[in-house]
Coordinates of C-alpha atoms in Angstrom, one line a residue:
M1 CA -0.2 0.1 0.0
T2 CA 1.4 3.4 -0.8
V3 CA 1.8 6.0 1.6
I4 CA -1.0 8.0 0.5
A5 CA -3.1 5.3 0.2
T6 CA -2.2 4.6 3.8
K7 CA -3.1 8.2 4.9
A8 CA -6.1 7.8 2.9
L9 CA -7.1 5.0 4.8
Q10 CA -6.6 6.7 8.0
L11 CA -8.7 9.4 7.5
S12 CA -11.3 7.3 6.4
N13 CA -11.3 5.8 9.7
L14 CA -11.2 9.3 11.2
V15 CA -14.4 10.3 9.2
E16 CA -16.0 7.2 10.2
E17 CA -15.2 8.3 13.9
L18 CA -16.3 11.8 13.4
F19 CA -19.8 10.4 12.0
D20 CA -20.1 8.0 15.0
N21 CA -19.9 5.0 12.4
K22 CA -22.9 6.3 10.5
Y23 CA -21.2 7.0 7.3
K24 CA -22.7 5.0 4.6
R25 CA -19.7 4.7 2.3
S26 CA -16.3 4.5 2.3
L27 CA -14.0 7.0 1.0
S28 CA -11.5 6.1 -1.8
L29 CA -8.3 7.9 -2.4
D30 CA -10.0 9.8 -5.3
D31 CA -12.4 11.0 -2.7
I32 CA -10.1 12.7 -0.6
S33 CA -7.8 13.9 -3.4
A34 CA -10.6 15.7 -5.0
V35 CA -11.5 17.8 -1.7
Y36 CA -7.7 18.6 -1.0
R37 CA -5.9 18.8 -4.5
P38 CA -6.2 22.6 -5.8
I39 CA -8.5 22.8 -8.3
Q40 CA -8.4 26.5 -8.7
P41 CA -5.8 29.1 -8.8
E42 CA -6.3 29.6 -4.8
P43 CA -7.0 26.1 -3.0
T44 CA -10.4 26.1 -1.1
A45 CA -9.4 23.8 1.3
D46 CA -6.5 23.2 3.7
L47 CA -6.0 19.8 5.9
F48 CA -4.4 19.6 9.2
T49 CA -3.5 16.6 10.6
K50 CA -1.5 15.1 13.4
E51 CA 0.3 12.0 13.5
D52 CA 1.8 9.9 16.0
D53 CA 5.2 8.7 16.6
D54 CA 4.8 5.6 14.0
G55 CA 3.4 8.2 11.3
N56 CA -0.1 7.5 11.6
I57 CA -2.7 10.1 11.4
I58 CA -4.3 10.5 14.8
A59 CA -6.3 13.7 14.3
M60 CA -7.3 16.1 11.5
A61 CA -9.4 19.5 10.8
T62 CA -10.3 21.2 7.5
L63 CA -10.4 24.8 6.8
Y64 CA -12.2 25.4 3.9
H65 CA -12.1 29.0 2.8
V66 CA -14.2 30.8 0.6
R67 CA -15.0 34.2 -1.0
L68 CA -18.9 35.0 -0.6
L69 CA -20.6 38.4 -1.6
T70 CA -20.4 40.0 2.1
R71 CA -17.2 38.4 3.2
H72 CA -14.3 36.3 2.9
L73 CA -15.4 33.1 5.1
G74 CA -13.3 30.3 6.6
F75 CA -15.3 27.5 8.0
I76 CA -13.6 24.7 10.3
D77 CA -15.0 21.2 9.5
G78 CA -14.2 17.7 10.2
V79 CA -12.3 18.0 13.5
C80 CA -11.6 14.7 14.9
V81 CA -9.3 13.2 17.4
L82 CA -9.0 9.2 17.8
K83 CA -10.3 8.4 21.2
E84 CA -7.2 7.0 22.5
H85 CA -5.5 10.4 22.0
R86 CA -8.4 12.6 23.3
G87 CA -7.6 15.3 26.1
K88 CA -3.9 15.9 25.2
G89 CA -4.5 19.3 23.4
I90 CA -4.6 18.0 19.9
A91 CA -7.7 19.5 18.6
T92 CA -6.5 22.7 20.3
E93 CA -3.5 22.6 18.2
L94 CA -5.3 22.0 15.0
I95 CA -7.9 24.4 15.3
K96 CA -4.9 27.2 16.2
Q97 CA -3.4 26.1 13.0
A98 CA -6.5 26.4 11.0
I99 CA -7.2 29.9 12.6
A100 CA -4.0 31.1 11.8
R101 CA -3.9 29.9 8.2
A102 CA -7.1 32.0 8.0
R103 CA -5.5 34.8 9.0
E104 CA -2.8 34.0 6.5
L105 CA -5.5 34.2 3.8
D106 CA -7.1 37.4 5.3
C107 CA -10.7 35.9 6.1
D108 CA -13.0 38.1 7.5
C109 CA -14.1 35.5 10.1
V110 CA -14.1 31.5 11.0
E111 CA -17.1 29.4 11.6
L112 CA -17.8 26.1 12.2
N113 CA -20.9 24.1 13.7
V114 CA -21.1 22.3 16.8
R115 CA -23.5 19.4 17.6
N116 CA -25.9 20.3 20.8
D117 CA -25.1 17.0 22.4
K118 CA -21.2 17.8 22.6
P119 CA -21.1 20.2 25.5
E120 CA -17.2 19.1 26.0
V121 CA -16.6 20.3 22.3
Q122 CA -18.2 23.6 22.7
R123 CA -16.2 24.5 25.6
L124 CA -13.0 23.3 23.5
Y125 CA -14.2 26.2 20.8
E126 CA -14.9 28.8 23.3
K127 CA -11.5 28.0 24.8
C128 CA -10.1 28.8 21.2
G129 CA -12.0 32.2 20.8
F130 CA -15.2 31.3 19.1
I131 CA -18.8 32.5 20.4
D132 CA -22.1 31.1 20.2
R133 CA -24.2 33.1 17.5
N134 CA -27.3 31.6 18.7
N135 CA -28.1 30.2 15.3
K136 CA -29.6 26.9 14.4
S137 CA -27.6 25.2 11.9
M138 CA -29.9 23.3 9.4
R139 CA -29.3 20.6 6.6
L140 CA -30.8 18.7 3.7
W141 CA -29.3 15.6 2.8
L142 CA -29.7 15.1 -0.9
N143 CA -28.3 11.7 -1.6
N144 CA -28.9 9.5 1.8
K145 CA -25.2 9.2 2.8
Y146 CA -26.2 9.4 6.1
E147 CA -28.7 7.8 8.5

C-alpha cells in the first residue's frame, strides 16, 4: 500500500469516527484527493493532521475558505481526534493552526458548527475564542449518504 493510500485509509477511519460510524460509504483515495487537490488558482481547503510517533494520522481538521458576497469566510469542519488520543490538546493545536491559516488568507471570520449534544466540544471551541451566535444550523441531505 502506498503512503498516500495509507493516509487516505487513516483519514477514512477518522471520518467514520467523526460520524459515529454512521457514514454509509467508504472514502476512496480519489474522494480524498478531490477535496484537497487544488482545482483553482487559490486552493479552497487546507487539511491539518497530527501523526503519532509511528507516522499514523491520529487527528484531523479542515479549513475551507470561500469568498462570499459579504465576506471572505473560513469554515472549520471535520475536527476529529481518535478516542485514545483525546485530552492531550491535539484538537486545540489543529484548530489554532486552522485559525492561523485563515488569518494568512485574510479571512474576515472563521465559523464552525458544533453539535448540541457535545458540550465538551462546545467548551473546546469557546476556549479557542469562538462564540455562540445563537443560530440553528440546518441541513438537507440530498443523496442518503447518512442515516
